Amino acid sequence: MRILIMESKTDESNAVLPPDKVTKRLINSSAQLLNKTKIEPNIQITDKENSIEKIFLLLHHEKGHDFSLYKLNPIYRRIERRMKINNIKNIKDYVLYLQKNKKEVELLFENILINVTNFFRDIVAFKVLDEEIIDPIYTKKNPHENIRVWVPGCSTGEEAYSIAILFQEKKEKQKKDIEIKIFATDIDTQALAVATEGNYPATISNYVSKKQLEHYFTLNREGNTYKINNEIRNTIVFSEHNFIKDPPFSKIDIISCRNSLIYMTKELQKKVFPMFHDALNSGGFLFLGTSESIGDFLNLFDETNRKYKIYQKKETKVEDAFSKGNLI
Ligand SMILES: C[S@@+](CC[C@H](N)C(=O)[O-])C[C@H]1O[C@@H](n2cnc3c(N)ncnc32)[C@H](O)[C@@H]1O
């Protein structure tokens, strides 16, 4: 006996199936209707979802960080890469491998964090930051005041050092000594160790100007690494900090959070922007990556430079922004 299932108006899903396949198909069809999502009628998808959920639990348990609200596709690509390296074809087998192998959990964690970065990453954006934000902030401050910058998701330190160099240039140009404090944070302890060391390959000369290299770095004897000078190094405190769950920094003049939010779902981003708003001083600035934006949070921030994603804190209370209705 064969049974005809009428699922939708499309020809492909109207199928004549033998009874043994009917049950499986019906389960998938009702799941689709209930979830109102485009889940393919494929039992392997459920396996994949279950396995990813188990991997998130494992990472949370072993590393203390919850990735369940990060975007799934980039994470899945990292999982696939690790499966390939370990010659594992099936995600269920990879879960078993992870459960027995803490080193692999560590390696997967490192892969998921994607700590690609650079000095003055996106040179024009940094030029705009320098001219429109750093220069006026430095000019306005009095010598007894300080300037506080927070760089969440700082990776191996290049972004924080770039900002420190721009401030140092202002200090020298304006001959005024304002204390600069940069808090650079990440959850990747290996990246933070590189940042703390401040020693970079000579190829940074592709991104850092000759003048900046001469002034703020020391080339080693072999000529293959540049070490950041103490005058810049001492303006930065690197520390482990999860900007999703740890208490935020406060009284900040500039938050530079670039190319981390892009890996997070809108749901997670909605938790972050009100927290950044709280962390900033009145009139403080938020500098995002060029492919990022504050989305619905225009109630909390003014757009200072739309193209280069620089925003200024509005004096709205976070609760008022939420009560407008479109942020929840
Ligand atoms: C692609 S890198 C961006 C580095 C740098 N901000 C830039 O734009 O070049 C993203 C960094 O965000 C960090 N990260 C991801 N989630 C984080 C979290 N919840 N708290 C702190 N750092 C996080 C990662 O470890 C990684 O170093």
mmCIF file of C-alpha atoms and ligand atoms in Angstrom:
data_model
loop_
_atom_site.group_PDB
_atom_site.id
_atom_site.type_symbol
_atom_site.label_atom_id
_atom_site.label_comp_id
_atom_site.label_asym_id
_atom_site.label_seq_id
_atom_site.Cartn_x
_atom_site.Cartn_y
_atom_site.Cartn_z
ATOM 1 C CA MET A 1 0.000 0.000 0.000
ATOM 2 C CA ARG A 2 1.216 3.543 -0.757
ATOM 3 C CA ILE A 3 -0.160 6.660 0.974
ATOM 4 C CA LEU A 4 -0.445 10.116 -0.615
ATOM 5 C CA ILE A 5 0.654 13.013 1.581
ATOM 6 C CA MET A 6 -0.568 16.486 0.607
ATOM 7 C CA GLU A 7 1.701 18.924 2.446
ATOM 8 C CA SER A 8 1.723 22.146 0.539
ATOM 9 C CA LYS A 9 0.946 23.686 -2.808
ATOM 10 C CA THR A 10 4.357 22.805 -4.226
ATOM 11 C CA ASP A 11 4.586 19.772 -6.466
ATOM 12 C CA GLU A 12 7.823 18.536 -4.868
ATOM 13 C CA SER A 13 6.261 17.974 -1.461
ATOM 14 C CA ASN A 14 3.193 16.090 -2.668
ATOM 15 C CA ALA A 15 4.587 12.623 -2.507
ATOM 16 C CA VAL A 16 3.376 9.070 -2.829
ATOM 17 C CA LEU A 17 5.269 7.122 -0.188
ATOM 18 C CA PRO A 18 5.435 3.574 1.161
ATOM 19 C CA PRO A 19 4.011 3.282 4.743
ATOM 20 C CA ASP A 20 7.444 2.913 6.425
ATOM 21 C CA LYS A 21 8.460 6.367 5.187
ATOM 22 C CA VAL A 22 5.128 7.967 6.057
ATOM 23 C CA THR A 23 5.664 8.221 9.821
ATOM 24 C CA LYS A 24 9.038 9.909 9.456
ATOM 25 C CA ARG A 25 7.636 12.347 6.910
ATOM 26 C CA LEU A 26 4.602 13.189 9.052
ATOM 27 C CA ILE A 27 6.789 13.905 12.085
ATOM 28 C CA ASN A 28 8.937 16.254 10.034
ATOM 29 C CA SER A 29 5.922 17.941 8.480
ATOM 30 C CA SER A 30 4.282 18.688 11.831
ATOM 31 C CA ALA A 31 7.581 19.933 13.225
ATOM 32 C CA GLN A 32 7.800 22.377 10.337
ATOM 33 C CA LEU A 33 4.256 23.569 10.894
ATOM 34 C CA LEU A 34 4.760 23.980 14.623
ATOM 35 C CA ASN A 35 8.049 25.816 14.331
ATOM 36 C CA LYS A 36 7.023 27.807 11.283
ATOM 37 C CA THR A 37 10.646 27.531 10.177
ATOM 38 C CA LYS A 38 12.114 26.168 6.999
ATOM 39 C CA ILE A 39 13.451 22.919 8.395
ATOM 40 C CA GLU A 40 14.175 20.430 5.631
ATOM 41 C CA PRO A 41 12.410 17.062 6.130
ATOM 42 C CA ASN A 42 15.706 15.451 6.961
ATOM 43 C CA ILE A 43 16.368 13.526 10.154
ATOM 44 C CA GLN A 44 20.081 14.523 10.022
ATOM 45 C CA ILE A 45 19.170 18.174 10.737
ATOM 46 C CA THR A 46 17.779 17.140 14.110
ATOM 47 C CA ASP A 47 21.004 15.208 14.772
ATOM 48 C CA LYS A 48 23.019 18.296 13.869
ATOM 49 C CA GLU A 49 20.928 20.546 16.110
ATOM 50 C CA ASN A 50 21.124 18.111 19.038
ATOM 51 C CA SER A 51 24.854 17.722 18.588
ATOM 52 C CA ILE A 52 25.476 21.478 18.410
ATOM 53 C CA GLU A 53 23.422 21.917 21.573
ATOM 54 C CA LYS A 54 25.615 19.288 23.280
ATOM 55 C CA ILE A 55 28.757 21.041 22.028
ATOM 56 C CA PHE A 56 27.524 24.370 23.450
ATOM 57 C CA LEU A 57 26.863 22.698 26.815
ATOM 58 C CA LEU A 58 30.322 21.154 26.792
ATOM 59 C CA LEU A 59 32.012 24.468 25.957
ATOM 60 C CA HIS A 60 29.980 26.207 28.638
ATOM 61 C CA HIS A 61 30.926 23.571 31.193
ATOM 62 C CA GLU A 62 34.642 23.440 30.295
ATOM 63 C CA LYS A 63 35.310 27.089 29.363
ATOM 64 C CA GLY A 64 32.516 28.973 31.180
ATOM 65 C CA HIS A 65 31.285 30.718 28.011
ATOM 66 C CA ASP A 66 27.875 30.282 26.429
ATOM 67 C CA PHE A 67 27.806 30.433 22.611
ATOM 68 C CA SER A 68 24.142 29.486 22.198
ATOM 69 C CA LEU A 69 23.217 33.032 21.115
ATOM 70 C CA TYR A 70 26.158 33.455 18.735
ATOM 71 C CA LYS A 71 25.401 33.120 15.009
ATOM 72 C CA LEU A 72 25.272 29.455 14.126
ATOM 73 C CA ASN A 73 26.825 29.379 10.651
ATOM 74 C CA PRO A 74 30.313 30.665 11.541
ATOM 75 C CA ILE A 75 30.394 28.313 14.537
ATOM 76 C CA TYR A 76 29.248 25.366 12.454
ATOM 77 C CA ARG A 77 32.000 26.069 9.900
ATOM 78 C CA ARG A 78 34.563 25.912 12.738
ATOM 79 C CA ILE A 79 33.095 22.618 13.976
ATOM 80 C CA GLU A 80 33.286 21.185 10.451
ATOM 81 C CA ARG A 81 36.893 22.328 10.153
ATOM 82 C CA ARG A 82 37.825 20.585 13.415
ATOM 83 C CA MET A 83 35.939 17.432 12.307
ATOM 84 C CA LYS A 84 37.916 17.405 9.049
ATOM 85 C CA ILE A 85 41.257 17.859 10.837
ATOM 86 C CA ASN A 86 40.395 14.949 13.135
ATOM 87 C CA ASN A 87 39.087 12.880 10.223
ATOM 88 C CA ILE A 88 35.626 12.600 11.808
ATOM 89 C CA LYS A 89 32.730 12.423 9.347
ATOM 90 C CA ASN A 90 29.731 12.431 11.672
ATOM 91 C CA ILE A 91 28.916 15.252 14.120
ATOM 92 C CA LYS A 92 27.602 12.745 16.701
ATOM 93 C CA ASP A 93 31.031 11.076 16.675
ATOM 94 C CA TYR A 94 32.663 14.483 17.059
ATOM 95 C CA VAL A 95 30.547 15.100 20.201
ATOM 96 C CA LEU A 96 31.796 11.781 21.627
ATOM 97 C CA TYR A 97 35.373 12.750 20.730
ATOM 98 C CA LEU A 98 34.977 16.127 22.467
ATOM 99 C CA GLN A 99 33.529 14.453 25.563
ATOM 100 C CA LYS A 100 36.686 12.350 25.916
ATOM 101 C CA ASN A 101 39.242 14.911 24.808
ATOM 102 C CA LYS A 102 39.665 18.188 26.736
ATOM 103 C CA LYS A 103 42.453 19.339 24.419
ATOM 104 C CA GLU A 104 39.994 19.225 21.506
ATOM 105 C CA VAL A 105 37.484 21.330 23.503
ATOM 106 C CA GLU A 106 40.266 23.878 23.946
ATOM 107 C CA LEU A 107 41.105 23.832 20.226
ATOM 108 C CA LEU A 108 37.459 24.164 19.186
ATOM 109 C CA PHE A 109 37.028 27.077 21.633
ATOM 110 C CA GLU A 110 40.079 28.834 20.145
ATOM 111 C CA ASN A 111 38.736 28.266 16.612
ATOM 112 C CA ILE A 112 35.282 29.607 17.438
ATOM 113 C CA LEU A 113 36.690 32.861 18.798
ATOM 114 C CA ILE A 114 38.083 33.915 15.394
ATOM 115 C CA ASN A 115 40.681 36.373 16.660
ATOM 116 C CA VAL A 116 41.662 37.896 13.305
ATOM 117 C CA THR A 117 42.750 41.501 13.839
ATOM 118 C CA ASN A 118 45.230 44.121 12.720
ATOM 119 C CA PHE A 119 46.772 47.504 13.499
ATOM 120 C CA PHE A 120 44.493 50.314 12.234
ATOM 121 C CA ARG A 121 42.171 47.678 10.796
ATOM 122 C CA ASP A 122 40.204 49.691 8.263
ATOM 123 C CA ILE A 123 42.563 52.639 7.950
ATOM 124 C CA VAL A 124 39.935 55.199 6.866
ATOM 125 C CA ALA A 125 37.697 54.390 9.856
ATOM 126 C CA PHE A 126 40.664 54.994 12.194
ATOM 127 C CA LYS A 127 41.494 58.275 10.405
ATOM 128 C CA VAL A 128 37.895 59.409 10.954
ATOM 129 C CA LEU A 129 38.046 58.283 14.602
ATOM 130 C CA ASP A 130 41.291 60.202 15.022
ATOM 131 C CA GLU A 131 40.063 63.442 13.459
ATOM 132 C CA GLU A 132 36.419 63.491 14.585
ATOM 133 C CA ILE A 133 36.626 61.911 18.040
ATOM 134 C CA ILE A 134 40.123 61.501 19.507
ATOM 135 C CA ASP A 135 41.377 64.976 18.602
ATOM 136 C CA PRO A 136 38.345 66.902 20.010
ATOM 137 C CA ILE A 137 38.217 64.730 23.168
ATOM 138 C CA TYR A 138 41.915 65.309 23.878
ATOM 139 C CA THR A 139 41.632 69.031 23.115
ATOM 140 C CA LYS A 140 38.683 69.478 25.504
ATOM 141 C CA LYS A 141 40.166 67.681 28.532
ATOM 142 C CA ASN A 142 41.982 69.562 31.273
ATOM 143 C CA PRO A 143 45.361 68.301 32.533
ATOM 144 C CA HIS A 144 43.936 66.998 35.865
ATOM 145 C CA GLU A 145 41.361 64.863 34.005
ATOM 146 C CA ASN A 146 41.896 61.499 32.354
ATOM 147 C CA ILE A 147 40.547 59.756 29.255
ATOM 148 C CA ARG A 148 39.147 56.249 29.613
ATOM 149 C CA VAL A 149 38.780 53.881 26.664
ATOM 150 C CA TRP A 150 37.355 50.337 26.671
ATOM 151 C CA VAL A 151 38.184 47.860 23.885
ATOM 152 C CA PRO A 152 35.953 44.776 24.397
ATOM 153 C CA GLY A 153 36.995 41.853 22.153
ATOM 154 C CA CYS A 154 40.548 43.198 21.787
ATOM 155 C CA SER A 155 41.996 39.879 20.577
ATOM 156 C CA THR A 156 45.824 40.087 20.311
ATOM 157 C CA GLY A 157 45.931 43.802 21.137
ATOM 158 C CA GLU A 158 46.457 45.593 17.822
ATOM 159 C CA GLU A 159 43.241 47.652 18.053
ATOM 160 C CA ALA A 160 44.029 48.881 21.592
ATOM 161 C CA TYR A 161 47.625 49.757 20.630
ATOM 162 C CA SER A 162 46.379 51.636 17.536
ATOM 163 C CA ILE A 163 44.129 53.799 19.723
ATOM 164 C CA ALA A 164 46.917 54.310 22.290
ATOM 165 C CA ILE A 165 49.250 55.506 19.499
ATOM 166 C CA LEU A 166 46.662 58.018 18.243
ATOM 167 C CA PHE A 167 46.301 59.465 21.754
ATOM 168 C CA GLN A 168 50.072 59.588 22.234
ATOM 169 C CA GLU A 169 50.352 61.585 19.000
ATOM 170 C CA LYS A 170 47.833 64.111 20.394
ATOM 171 C CA LYS A 171 49.803 64.310 23.646
ATOM 172 C CA GLU A 172 52.980 65.174 21.731
ATOM 173 C CA LYS A 173 51.279 67.584 19.321
ATOM 174 C CA GLN A 174 49.282 69.497 21.935
ATOM 175 C CA LYS A 175 52.076 69.403 24.563
ATOM 176 C CA LYS A 176 49.457 68.676 27.222
ATOM 177 C CA ASP A 177 49.726 65.695 29.558
ATOM 178 C CA ILE A 178 46.360 63.963 29.957
ATOM 179 C CA GLU A 179 46.397 60.488 31.499
ATOM 180 C CA ILE A 180 45.163 57.843 29.045
ATOM 181 C CA LYS A 181 43.713 54.592 30.441
ATOM 182 C CA ILE A 182 42.758 51.878 27.991
ATOM 183 C CA PHE A 183 40.991 48.741 29.249
ATOM 184 C CA ALA A 184 41.394 46.040 26.615
ATOM 185 C CA THR A 185 39.461 42.848 27.276
ATOM 186 C CA ASP A 186 38.712 39.475 25.706
ATOM 187 C CA ILE A 187 37.703 35.946 26.679
ATOM 188 C CA ASP A 188 40.577 34.436 24.712
ATOM 189 C CA THR A 189 43.436 34.077 27.199
ATOM 190 C CA GLN A 190 45.914 32.978 24.515
ATOM 191 C CA ALA A 191 45.185 36.114 22.477
ATOM 192 C CA LEU A 192 45.516 38.222 25.641
ATOM 193 C CA ALA A 193 48.956 36.703 26.314
ATOM 194 C CA VAL A 194 50.113 37.893 22.861
ATOM 195 C CA ALA A 195 48.591 41.325 23.519
ATOM 196 C CA THR A 196 50.334 41.627 26.886
ATOM 197 C CA GLU A 197 53.670 40.730 25.304
ATOM 198 C CA GLY A 198 53.207 43.403 22.596
ATOM 199 C CA ASN A 199 55.650 41.795 20.192
ATOM 200 C CA TYR A 200 54.554 41.625 16.556
ATOM 201 C CA PRO A 201 56.002 40.336 13.279
ATOM 202 C CA ALA A 202 57.832 42.869 11.097
ATOM 203 C CA THR A 203 54.969 42.608 8.553
ATOM 204 C CA ILE A 204 53.031 45.130 10.685
ATOM 205 C CA SER A 205 54.980 47.699 8.653
ATOM 206 C CA ASN A 206 52.239 47.168 6.031
ATOM 207 C CA TYR A 207 49.713 48.779 8.406
ATOM 208 C CA VAL A 208 51.700 51.022 10.767
ATOM 209 C CA SER A 209 53.373 54.119 9.315
ATOM 210 C CA LYS A 210 57.181 54.389 9.193
ATOM 211 C CA LYS A 211 57.026 57.316 11.608
ATOM 212 C CA GLN A 212 54.848 55.399 14.091
ATOM 213 C CA LEU A 213 57.130 52.353 13.860
ATOM 214 C CA GLU A 214 60.182 54.503 14.606
ATOM 215 C CA HIS A 215 58.509 56.363 17.472
ATOM 216 C CA TYR A 216 56.507 53.698 19.247
ATOM 217 C CA PHE A 217 58.175 50.327 18.495
ATOM 218 C CA THR A 218 61.607 48.740 18.819
ATOM 219 C CA LEU A 219 62.833 46.462 16.055
ATOM 220 C CA ASN A 220 64.638 43.391 17.384
ATOM 221 C CA ARG A 221 68.248 42.584 16.408
ATOM 222 C CA GLU A 222 67.220 40.009 13.815
ATOM 223 C CA GLY A 223 64.900 42.577 12.229
ATOM 224 C CA ASN A 224 61.876 40.278 12.275
ATOM 225 C CA THR A 225 59.733 41.590 15.175
ATOM 226 C CA TYR A 226 58.603 44.956 16.499
ATOM 227 C CA LYS A 227 58.030 45.358 20.245
ATOM 228 C CA ILE A 228 55.691 48.107 21.416
ATOM 229 C CA ASN A 229 57.485 50.725 23.562
ATOM 230 C CA ASN A 230 56.672 51.082 27.265
ATOM 231 C CA GLU A 231 55.223 54.562 26.919
ATOM 232 C CA ILE A 232 52.398 53.055 24.818
ATOM 233 C CA ARG A 233 52.289 49.677 26.621
ATOM 234 C CA ASN A 234 51.781 51.367 30.009
ATOM 235 C CA THR A 235 48.565 53.087 28.918
ATOM 236 C CA ILE A 236 46.802 49.716 28.462
ATOM 237 C CA VAL A 237 45.522 47.128 30.933
ATOM 238 C CA PHE A 238 44.706 43.813 29.259
ATOM 239 C CA SER A 239 42.330 41.500 31.116
ATOM 240 C CA GLU A 240 40.024 38.532 30.713
ATOM 241 C CA HIS A 241 36.436 39.751 30.599
ATOM 242 C CA ASN A 242 33.252 38.546 28.912
ATOM 243 C CA PHE A 243 31.274 41.582 27.786
ATOM 244 C CA ILE A 244 28.091 39.497 27.613
ATOM 245 C CA LYS A 245 28.011 38.450 31.231
ATOM 246 C CA ASP A 246 30.676 40.229 33.314
ATOM 247 C CA PRO A 247 30.003 43.606 34.981
ATOM 248 C CA PRO A 248 30.862 46.386 32.507
ATOM 249 C CA PHE A 249 33.538 49.046 32.912
ATOM 250 C CA SER A 250 32.294 52.528 33.790
ATOM 251 C CA LYS A 251 32.945 56.239 33.131
ATOM 252 C CA ILE A 252 34.258 55.448 29.667
ATOM 253 C CA ASP A 253 34.858 58.134 27.012
ATOM 254 C CA ILE A 254 35.212 55.777 24.035
ATOM 255 C CA ILE A 255 34.163 52.144 23.590
ATOM 256 C CA SER A 256 35.782 50.557 20.566
ATOM 257 C CA CYS A 257 34.039 47.216 20.015
ATOM 258 C CA ARG A 258 34.843 46.149 16.481
ATOM 259 C CA ASN A 259 34.159 42.927 14.614
ATOM 260 C CA SER A 260 32.936 40.910 17.614
ATOM 261 C CA LEU A 261 29.207 41.751 17.553
ATOM 262 C CA ILE A 262 29.043 40.577 13.953
ATOM 263 C CA TYR A 263 29.293 37.005 15.302
ATOM 264 C CA MET A 264 26.385 37.483 17.716
ATOM 265 C CA THR A 265 22.636 37.180 17.057
ATOM 266 C CA LYS A 266 20.365 40.244 17.284
ATOM 267 C CA GLU A 267 19.024 38.801 20.553
ATOM 268 C CA LEU A 268 22.474 38.944 22.112
ATOM 269 C CA GLN A 269 23.294 42.353 20.619
ATOM 270 C CA LYS A 270 20.155 43.715 22.310
ATOM 271 C CA LYS A 271 21.716 42.916 25.678
ATOM 272 C CA VAL A 272 25.014 44.553 24.763
ATOM 273 C CA PHE A 273 24.015 48.031 23.522
ATOM 274 C CA PRO A 274 22.147 49.156 26.678
ATOM 275 C CA MET A 275 25.151 47.928 28.707
ATOM 276 C CA PHE A 276 27.547 49.969 26.515
ATOM 277 C CA HIS A 277 25.222 52.986 26.952
ATOM 278 C CA ASP A 278 25.509 52.587 30.726
ATOM 279 C CA ALA A 279 29.286 52.221 30.632
ATOM 280 C CA LEU A 280 29.813 55.475 28.710
ATOM 281 C CA ASN A 281 30.221 58.944 30.185
ATOM 282 C CA SER A 282 27.694 61.522 29.116
ATOM 283 C CA GLY A 283 28.470 62.306 25.438
ATOM 284 C CA GLY A 284 30.794 59.278 25.168
ATOM 285 C CA PHE A 285 31.371 57.496 21.854
ATOM 286 C CA LEU A 286 30.877 53.971 20.546
ATOM 287 C CA PHE A 287 33.044 52.812 17.618
ATOM 288 C CA LEU A 288 31.832 49.650 15.842
ATOM 289 C CA GLY A 289 33.213 47.595 12.962
ATOM 290 C CA THR A 290 32.317 48.774 9.463
ATOM 291 C CA SER A 291 29.852 45.885 8.921
ATOM 292 C CA GLU A 292 28.168 46.387 12.297
ATOM 293 C CA SER A 293 25.464 48.766 13.483
ATOM 294 C CA ILE A 294 23.425 49.573 16.577
ATOM 295 C CA GLY A 295 20.234 48.389 14.824
ATOM 296 C CA ASP A 296 17.137 49.491 16.734
ATOM 297 C CA PHE A 297 19.056 51.383 19.420
ATOM 298 C CA LEU A 298 18.894 54.850 17.854
ATOM 299 C CA ASN A 299 16.967 55.815 21.007
ATOM 300 C CA LEU A 300 20.187 55.377 22.966
ATOM 301 C CA PHE A 301 22.778 56.695 20.511
ATOM 302 C CA ASP A 302 23.085 59.419 17.869
ATOM 303 C CA GLU A 303 24.826 58.513 14.628
ATOM 304 C CA THR A 304 27.971 60.660 14.538
ATOM 305 C CA ASN A 305 29.414 59.030 11.445
ATOM 306 C CA ARG A 306 27.042 56.608 9.712
ATOM 307 C CA LYS A 307 29.592 55.188 7.259
ATOM 308 C CA TYR A 308 32.319 54.520 9.814
ATOM 309 C CA LYS A 309 29.931 53.414 12.555
ATOM 310 C CA ILE A 310 30.662 55.995 15.214
ATOM 311 C CA TYR A 311 27.829 56.707 17.663
ATOM 312 C CA GLN A 312 27.429 59.144 20.543
ATOM 313 C CA LYS A 313 25.587 58.368 23.758
ATOM 314 C CA LYS A 314 22.190 60.055 24.081
ATOM 315 C CA GLU A 315 20.979 60.996 27.502
ATOM 316 C CA THR A 316 17.956 58.669 27.222
ATOM 317 C CA LYS A 317 17.449 56.252 30.098
ATOM 318 C CA VAL A 318 17.721 52.619 28.978
ATOM 319 C CA GLU A 319 14.227 51.872 30.409
ATOM 320 C CA ASP A 320 12.757 54.718 28.305
ATOM 321 C CA ALA A 321 14.359 53.292 25.183
ATOM 322 C CA PHE A 322 12.792 49.896 25.914
ATOM 323 C CA SER A 323 9.392 51.386 26.695
ATOM 324 C CA LYS A 324 9.218 52.770 23.122
ATOM 325 C CA GLY A 325 8.211 49.221 22.298
ATOM 326 C CA ASN A 326 10.399 48.250 19.352
ATOM 327 C CA LEU A 327 13.427 47.029 21.256
ATOM 328 C CA ILE A 328 12.100 43.948 22.975
HETATM 329 C C1 LIG B 1 37.348 39.073 15.080
HETATM 330 S S1 LIG B 1 38.061 39.451 16.624
HETATM 331 C C2 LIG B 1 38.031 41.209 16.559
HETATM 332 C C3 LIG B 1 39.304 41.809 17.085
HETATM 333 C C4 LIG B 1 39.371 43.334 17.034
HETATM 334 N N1 LIG B 1 38.329 43.927 17.831
HETATM 335 C C5 LIG B 1 39.304 43.851 15.611
HETATM 336 O O1 LIG B 1 38.313 44.436 15.216
HETATM 337 O O2 LIG B 1 40.276 43.658 14.874
HETATM 338 C C6 LIG B 1 36.755 39.067 17.771
HETATM 339 C C7 LIG B 1 37.243 38.951 19.205
HETATM 340 O O3 LIG B 1 36.103 38.985 20.073
HETATM 341 C C8 LIG B 1 36.372 38.119 21.151
HETATM 342 N N2 LIG B 1 35.097 37.789 21.820
HETATM 343 C C9 LIG B 1 34.084 37.025 21.351
HETATM 344 N N3 LIG B 1 33.089 36.975 22.258
HETATM 345 C C10 LIG B 1 33.489 37.729 23.318
HETATM 346 C C11 LIG B 1 32.892 38.061 24.569
HETATM 347 N N4 LIG B 1 31.684 37.619 24.889
HETATM 348 N N5 LIG B 1 33.577 38.845 25.439
HETATM 349 C C12 LIG B 1 34.818 39.309 25.104
HETATM 350 N N6 LIG B 1 35.426 39.027 23.931
HETATM 351 C C13 LIG B 1 34.772 38.248 23.047
HETATM 352 C C14 LIG B 1 37.073 36.948 20.495
HETATM 353 O O4 LIG B 1 37.812 36.189 21.435
HETATM 354 C C15 LIG B 1 37.961 37.648 19.480
HETATM 355 O O5 LIG B 1 39.236 37.912 20.007
#
